[in-house]
Amino acid sequence: MNASQYLIVGAGGGIGAALVARILASEPSLPPEPSSSLATDNAACFVHATWHRRKPELEHPQLRWHQLDVTDDSQIANLASELQADMQQAPLHWLVNCVGVLHHETLQPEKNLRAVKAAAISELIDINCTPSLLLAKHFAPHLKQHKAAVFATVSAKVGSIEDNRLGGWYSYRMSKAALNMALKTLSIEWRRTHPGVCVAALHPGTTATGLSEPFQHNVPSDQLFSSAKTADYLYRLMSNLEPSASGRFWAFDGEELPW
Ligand SMILES: NC(=O)c1ccc[n+]([C@@H]2O[C@H](COP(=O)([O-])OP(=O)(O)OC[C@H]3O[C@@H](n4cnc5c(N)ncnc54)[C@H](OP(=O)(O)O)[C@@H]3O)[C@@H](O)[C@H]2O)c1
């Protein structure tokens, strides 16, 4: 069997970093004397992972870091062409986008309509939605070479229109709902052009990362996962995704969520 490659985007974050560690922990290793090429007859995996503002410390012989701002189309195009030769030898098995923003120093989720600002809506759509389509555009040829590839983005249950019972958080909800629509639309196009790829939107569950930190006080402890636990759930979920299940929205435990 040939080696598989993984691309984890946003691996400087809590969930992305834990997913990289989870893949490296469970996939076969390179042989003791690795050849220079991945096109060997072993089943070793290789993980490409991206960071944005601060390079993570994790090092591993089967891991290569790349700096990437996902809002920059040309940076994604450059990464895709840099990895092209590599992936002709060993196909891209999973591309998982773990990037997301909910708040920062000058941006907080809106409690009500009075707090809505156009700039915040645009910023969150630019980061939480559009990059998945740019990644799909530039990595489409890489994914096409695998017989059962996964193209997944970590979305959020609060992006489900049908499940919205509490209101609030306009810009984050809108950015994730737009992301979900982008992924569903992509899955329809790729059903024809990339029938071997499963496109998936993933809800990770509430996970103890910087993103959820200000909102964790109301979450019962058994419903607040460590990043490692969430990564384990997502790893198992994606390992079971077949191309025939493309175009769906999954919770971490395998429950299918309404769009
Ligand atoms: N944690 C939860 O409870 C929860 C629940 C539901 C959904 N989610 C979703 O899960 C995903 C992962 O979130 P997390 O909890 O792991 O949050 P996190 O630890 O804050 O990670 C988010 C990552 O996104 C990166 N990022 C932001 N802007 C970027 C850009 N322009 N280019 C490249 N990377 C960028 C950040 O890098 P820098 O810091 O370097 O900018 C950070 O590494 C997000 O999509 C989030 O919406 C999380």
CSV table of C-alpha atoms and ligand atoms in Angstrom, one decimal:
chain,number,residue,atom,x,y,z
A,1,MET,CA,0.0,0.0,0.0
A,2,ASN,CA,1.3,3.5,-0.7
A,3,ALA,CA,1.8,6.2,1.9
A,4,SER,CA,-1.0,8.6,2.6
A,5,GLN,CA,-0.6,12.3,3.2
A,6,TYR,CA,-2.6,14.6,5.5
A,7,LEU,CA,-3.0,18.3,5.4
A,8,ILE,CA,-4.2,19.9,8.7
A,9,VAL,CA,-4.8,23.6,8.3
A,10,GLY,CA,-4.9,25.7,11.4
A,11,ALA,CA,-2.7,23.2,13.4
A,12,GLY,CA,-1.5,26.0,15.6
A,13,GLY,CA,-4.9,26.0,17.3
A,14,GLY,CA,-6.2,23.7,20.1
A,15,ILE,CA,-8.2,21.3,17.9
A,16,GLY,CA,-5.8,21.4,14.9
A,17,ALA,CA,-2.7,20.7,17.0
A,18,ALA,CA,-4.4,17.8,18.8
A,19,LEU,CA,-5.6,16.3,15.5
A,20,VAL,CA,-2.0,16.4,14.1
A,21,ALA,CA,-0.8,14.5,17.3
A,22,ARG,CA,-3.7,12.0,17.0
A,23,ILE,CA,-2.9,11.2,13.4
A,24,LEU,CA,0.8,10.8,14.1
A,25,ALA,CA,0.0,8.5,17.1
A,26,SER,CA,-2.2,6.1,15.2
A,27,GLU,CA,-0.8,5.9,11.7
A,28,PRO,CA,2.1,3.6,10.7
A,29,SER,CA,5.6,4.9,11.0
A,30,LEU,CA,8.2,5.3,8.3
A,31,PRO,CA,10.6,2.3,8.1
A,32,PRO,CA,13.7,2.5,10.2
A,33,GLU,CA,15.8,3.7,7.2
A,34,PRO,CA,13.4,6.0,5.4
A,35,SER,CA,14.0,6.5,1.7
A,36,SER,CA,13.9,10.1,0.3
A,37,SER,CA,10.6,9.4,-1.4
A,38,LEU,CA,7.2,8.6,0.1
A,39,ALA,CA,6.3,6.4,-2.9
A,40,THR,CA,7.5,3.3,-1.1
A,41,ASP,CA,5.6,0.1,-0.5
A,42,ASN,CA,5.0,0.9,3.1
A,43,ALA,CA,1.8,2.4,4.5
A,44,ALA,CA,3.5,5.3,6.4
A,45,CYS,CA,1.7,8.6,6.7
A,46,PHE,CA,3.0,12.1,6.3
A,47,VAL,CA,1.4,15.1,7.9
A,48,HIS,CA,1.6,18.6,6.5
A,49,ALA,CA,0.4,21.1,9.0
A,50,THR,CA,-0.1,24.9,8.9
A,51,TRP,CA,0.4,27.6,11.5
A,52,HIS,CA,-0.5,31.3,11.3
A,53,ARG,CA,1.1,33.6,13.9
A,54,ARG,CA,3.2,31.3,16.1
A,55,LYS,CA,4.9,28.1,15.0
A,56,PRO,CA,4.0,25.2,17.3
A,57,GLU,CA,6.8,23.3,19.1
A,58,LEU,CA,5.8,19.8,18.0
A,59,GLU,CA,8.4,18.1,15.8
A,60,HIS,CA,8.2,14.6,14.3
A,61,PRO,CA,10.0,12.9,11.4
A,62,GLN,CA,6.6,12.5,9.6
A,63,LEU,CA,5.5,16.1,10.1
A,64,ARG,CA,6.3,19.2,8.1
A,65,TRP,CA,5.1,22.7,9.1
A,66,HIS,CA,4.1,25.5,6.7
A,67,GLN,CA,3.1,29.0,7.6
A,68,LEU,CA,-0.2,30.0,6.1
A,69,ASP,CA,-2.7,32.8,6.3
A,70,VAL,CA,-5.9,31.2,5.0
A,71,THR,CA,-7.4,34.5,4.0
A,72,ASP,CA,-4.7,34.9,1.3
A,73,ASP,CA,-5.6,33.1,-1.9
A,74,SER,CA,-2.0,33.4,-3.3
A,75,GLN,CA,-0.5,31.8,-0.2
A,76,ILE,CA,-2.9,28.8,-0.5
A,77,ALA,CA,-2.0,28.6,-4.2
A,78,ASN,CA,1.7,28.6,-3.4
A,79,LEU,CA,1.3,25.9,-0.8
A,80,ALA,CA,-0.7,23.7,-3.2
A,81,SER,CA,2.0,24.0,-5.9
A,82,GLU,CA,4.8,23.4,-3.3
A,83,LEU,CA,3.1,20.1,-2.3
A,84,GLN,CA,2.1,19.0,-5.8
A,85,ALA,CA,5.1,16.9,-6.6
A,86,ASP,CA,5.1,15.3,-3.2
A,87,MET,CA,1.4,14.4,-3.6
A,88,GLN,CA,1.8,12.9,-7.0
A,89,GLN,CA,3.9,10.2,-5.3
A,90,ALA,CA,1.7,9.7,-2.2
A,91,PRO,CA,-1.9,11.0,-2.5
A,92,LEU,CA,-3.6,13.5,-0.2
A,93,HIS,CA,-5.9,11.4,2.0
A,94,TRP,CA,-7.4,14.1,4.3
A,95,LEU,CA,-7.5,17.9,4.1
A,96,VAL,CA,-8.9,19.2,7.3
A,97,ASN,CA,-9.4,22.9,7.9
A,98,CYS,CA,-9.4,23.7,11.7
A,99,VAL,CA,-9.1,27.5,11.4
A,100,GLY,CA,-11.7,29.6,13.1
A,101,VAL,CA,-12.3,32.8,15.0
A,102,LEU,CA,-15.1,33.6,17.5
A,103,HIS,CA,-13.6,36.6,19.4
A,104,HIS,CA,-10.4,38.6,19.8
A,105,GLU,CA,-9.4,41.8,21.5
A,106,THR,CA,-11.8,44.0,19.5
A,107,LEU,CA,-14.4,41.5,18.5
A,108,GLN,CA,-17.0,39.7,20.7
A,109,PRO,CA,-20.0,37.6,19.8
A,110,GLU,CA,-23.0,39.8,19.7
A,111,LYS,CA,-25.6,39.5,22.5
A,112,ASN,CA,-28.2,41.3,20.5
A,113,LEU,CA,-28.9,43.3,17.3
A,114,ARG,CA,-27.6,46.5,18.8
A,115,ALA,CA,-24.1,45.0,18.9
A,116,VAL,CA,-24.0,44.0,15.2
A,117,LYS,CA,-21.2,45.6,13.2
A,118,ALA,CA,-20.7,45.1,9.5
A,119,ALA,CA,-16.9,44.8,9.8
A,120,ALA,CA,-17.2,41.9,12.3
A,121,ILE,CA,-19.6,40.0,9.9
A,122,SER,CA,-17.2,40.5,7.0
A,123,GLU,CA,-14.1,39.5,9.1
A,124,LEU,CA,-15.7,36.3,10.3
A,125,ILE,CA,-16.9,35.3,6.9
A,126,ASP,CA,-13.4,36.0,5.5
A,127,ILE,CA,-11.8,33.7,8.1
A,128,ASN,CA,-14.5,31.1,8.9
A,129,CYS,CA,-16.1,30.5,5.5
A,130,THR,CA,-14.3,31.6,2.4
A,131,PRO,CA,-10.9,29.8,3.0
A,132,SER,CA,-12.5,26.4,2.8
A,133,LEU,CA,-13.5,27.1,-0.8
A,134,LEU,CA,-10.0,28.5,-1.6
A,135,LEU,CA,-8.5,25.3,-0.2
A,136,ALA,CA,-10.9,23.2,-2.2
A,137,LYS,CA,-10.0,25.2,-5.4
A,138,HIS,CA,-6.3,24.8,-5.0
A,139,PHE,CA,-6.1,21.3,-3.6
A,140,ALA,CA,-8.8,19.7,-5.9
A,141,PRO,CA,-6.1,18.0,-8.1
A,142,HIS,CA,-4.3,16.7,-5.0
A,143,LEU,CA,-7.5,15.1,-3.5
A,144,LYS,CA,-8.5,13.6,-6.8
A,145,GLN,CA,-5.7,11.2,-6.8
A,146,HIS,CA,-6.9,9.3,-3.7
A,147,LYS,CA,-9.7,6.7,-4.0
A,148,ALA,CA,-11.4,7.7,-0.7
A,149,ALA,CA,-10.3,11.2,0.3
A,150,VAL,CA,-11.8,13.5,3.0
A,151,PHE,CA,-12.2,17.2,2.7
A,152,ALA,CA,-13.5,18.5,6.0
A,153,THR,CA,-13.8,21.8,7.8
A,154,VAL,CA,-14.5,22.2,11.5
A,155,SER,CA,-17.7,24.1,11.5
A,156,ALA,CA,-20.0,24.5,14.6
A,157,LYS,CA,-23.4,23.4,15.6
A,158,VAL,CA,-24.4,27.1,16.2
A,159,GLY,CA,-24.1,27.4,12.4
A,160,SER,CA,-27.1,25.1,12.0
A,161,ILE,CA,-30.1,27.2,11.0
A,162,GLU,CA,-32.6,24.6,12.0
A,163,ASP,CA,-31.0,24.1,15.4
A,164,ASN,CA,-30.8,27.8,16.3
A,165,ARG,CA,-33.0,28.1,19.4
A,166,LEU,CA,-31.0,30.7,21.5
A,167,GLY,CA,-30.3,33.4,19.0
A,168,GLY,CA,-27.3,35.9,19.5
A,169,TRP,CA,-23.8,35.5,18.1
A,170,TYR,CA,-24.9,36.8,14.7
A,171,SER,CA,-21.6,37.1,12.9
A,172,TYR,CA,-20.2,33.7,14.1
A,173,ARG,CA,-23.5,31.9,13.4
A,174,MET,CA,-23.7,33.5,9.9
A,175,SER,CA,-20.1,32.7,9.1
A,176,LYS,CA,-20.6,29.0,10.0
A,177,ALA,CA,-23.9,28.8,8.2
A,178,ALA,CA,-22.2,30.3,5.1
A,179,LEU,CA,-19.4,27.8,5.5
A,180,ASN,CA,-22.0,25.0,5.7
A,181,MET,CA,-23.6,26.2,2.5
A,182,ALA,CA,-20.2,26.4,0.8
A,183,LEU,CA,-19.4,22.8,1.7
A,184,LYS,CA,-22.8,21.5,0.7
A,185,THR,CA,-22.5,23.2,-2.7
A,186,LEU,CA,-19.0,21.9,-3.1
A,187,SER,CA,-20.1,18.4,-2.4
A,188,ILE,CA,-22.7,18.6,-5.2
A,189,GLU,CA,-20.0,19.8,-7.7
A,190,TRP,CA,-17.5,17.2,-6.6
A,191,ARG,CA,-20.0,14.4,-6.8
A,192,ARG,CA,-19.5,14.8,-10.6
A,193,THR,CA,-15.9,15.9,-10.8
A,194,HIS,CA,-14.3,14.3,-7.6
A,195,PRO,CA,-16.5,11.2,-6.8
A,196,GLY,CA,-13.7,9.9,-4.5
A,197,VAL,CA,-13.9,12.8,-2.1
A,198,CYS,CA,-16.1,13.0,0.9
A,199,VAL,CA,-16.9,16.7,1.8
A,200,ALA,CA,-17.8,17.1,5.4
A,201,ALA,CA,-18.8,19.8,7.9
A,202,LEU,CA,-17.8,18.8,11.5
A,203,HIS,CA,-19.1,20.0,14.8
A,204,PRO,CA,-16.3,19.3,17.4
A,205,GLY,CA,-18.3,19.7,20.6
A,206,THR,CA,-17.4,22.3,23.1
A,207,THR,CA,-13.6,22.0,23.5
A,208,ALA,CA,-11.3,23.7,26.0
A,209,THR,CA,-9.3,26.0,23.7
A,210,GLY,CA,-8.6,29.7,23.5
A,211,LEU,CA,-11.7,30.1,21.2
A,212,SER,CA,-14.2,28.8,23.8
A,213,GLU,CA,-12.3,30.0,26.9
A,214,PRO,CA,-14.5,33.0,27.8
A,215,PHE,CA,-17.7,30.9,27.4
A,216,GLN,CA,-16.7,27.8,29.3
A,217,HIS,CA,-18.2,28.7,32.7
A,218,ASN,CA,-21.8,27.6,31.7
A,219,VAL,CA,-20.7,24.3,30.2
A,220,PRO,CA,-21.0,21.2,32.4
A,221,SER,CA,-17.6,19.6,32.9
A,222,ASP,CA,-18.6,16.4,31.2
A,223,GLN,CA,-19.6,18.4,28.1
A,224,LEU,CA,-16.3,20.3,27.9
A,225,PHE,CA,-13.8,18.2,26.1
A,226,SER,CA,-10.0,18.4,26.1
A,227,SER,CA,-8.5,19.0,22.6
A,228,ALA,CA,-7.1,15.5,22.7
A,229,LYS,CA,-10.6,14.0,23.3
A,230,THR,CA,-12.1,16.1,20.5
A,231,ALA,CA,-9.3,15.1,18.1
A,232,ASP,CA,-9.9,11.4,19.0
A,233,TYR,CA,-13.6,11.8,18.2
A,234,LEU,CA,-12.9,13.6,14.9
A,235,TYR,CA,-10.2,11.1,13.9
A,236,ARG,CA,-12.6,8.2,14.4
A,237,LEU,CA,-15.4,10.0,12.6
A,238,MET,CA,-13.3,10.9,9.6
A,239,SER,CA,-11.8,7.4,9.4
A,240,ASN,CA,-15.3,6.1,8.8
A,241,LEU,CA,-16.4,8.7,6.1
A,242,GLU,CA,-16.9,7.2,2.7
A,243,PRO,CA,-17.3,9.3,-0.5
A,244,SER,CA,-21.0,8.2,-0.6
A,245,ALA,CA,-21.6,10.2,2.6
A,246,SER,CA,-20.4,13.4,1.0
A,247,GLY,CA,-22.3,16.7,1.7
A,248,ARG,CA,-23.3,16.2,5.3
A,249,PHE,CA,-22.9,17.9,8.7
A,250,TRP,CA,-21.6,15.6,11.5
A,251,ALA,CA,-21.3,16.0,15.2
A,252,PHE,CA,-18.1,14.6,16.9
A,253,ASP,CA,-20.0,11.5,18.0
A,254,GLY,CA,-21.2,10.6,14.5
A,255,GLU,CA,-24.7,12.1,14.9
A,256,GLU,CA,-25.8,13.8,11.6
A,257,LEU,CA,-26.8,17.4,12.3
A,258,PRO,CA,-29.5,19.4,10.4
A,259,TRP,CA,-28.1,22.2,8.2
B,1,LIG,N1,-13.4,25.1,20.8
B,1,LIG,C1,-14.8,24.9,20.7
B,1,LIG,O1,-15.5,24.7,21.7
B,1,LIG,C2,-15.4,24.9,19.3
B,1,LIG,C3,-16.7,24.6,19.2
B,1,LIG,C4,-17.3,24.6,18.0
B,1,LIG,C5,-16.6,24.9,16.8
B,1,LIG,N2,-15.2,25.1,17.0
B,1,LIG,C6,-14.4,25.4,15.8
B,1,LIG,O2,-13.3,24.6,15.8
B,1,LIG,C7,-12.3,25.2,15.0
B,1,LIG,C8,-11.0,25.2,15.8
B,1,LIG,O3,-11.1,26.0,16.9
B,1,LIG,P1,-10.2,25.9,18.2
B,1,LIG,O4,-11.2,25.7,19.3
B,1,LIG,O5,-9.1,24.9,18.0
B,1,LIG,O6,-9.7,27.4,18.4
B,1,LIG,P2,-8.2,28.0,18.5
B,1,LIG,O7,-7.4,27.2,19.4
B,1,LIG,O8,-8.4,29.4,18.7
B,1,LIG,O9,-7.7,27.8,17.0
B,1,LIG,C9,-8.1,28.5,15.9
B,1,LIG,C10,-6.9,28.6,15.0
B,1,LIG,O10,-7.3,29.4,13.8
B,1,LIG,C11,-6.1,30.1,13.4
B,1,LIG,N3,-6.4,31.3,12.5
B,1,LIG,C12,-7.1,32.3,12.8
B,1,LIG,N4,-7.1,33.2,11.7
B,1,LIG,C13,-6.3,32.6,10.8
B,1,LIG,C14,-5.8,32.9,9.5
B,1,LIG,N5,-6.2,34.1,8.9
B,1,LIG,N6,-5.0,32.1,8.8
B,1,LIG,C15,-4.6,30.9,9.4
B,1,LIG,N7,-5.0,30.5,10.6
B,1,LIG,C16,-5.8,31.4,11.3
B,1,LIG,C17,-5.5,30.6,14.7
B,1,LIG,O11,-4.1,30.9,14.5
B,1,LIG,P3,-3.5,32.3,15.1
B,1,LIG,O12,-3.9,32.3,16.6
B,1,LIG,O13,-2.1,32.1,14.9
B,1,LIG,O14,-4.1,33.4,14.3
B,1,LIG,C18,-5.7,29.4,15.6
B,1,LIG,O15,-4.6,28.5,15.5
B,1,LIG,C19,-12.8,26.6,14.6
B,1,LIG,O16,-13.3,26.6,13.3
B,1,LIG,C20,-13.9,26.8,15.6
B,1,LIG,O17,-14.9,27.7,15.1
B,1,LIG,C21,-14.6,25.2,18.2
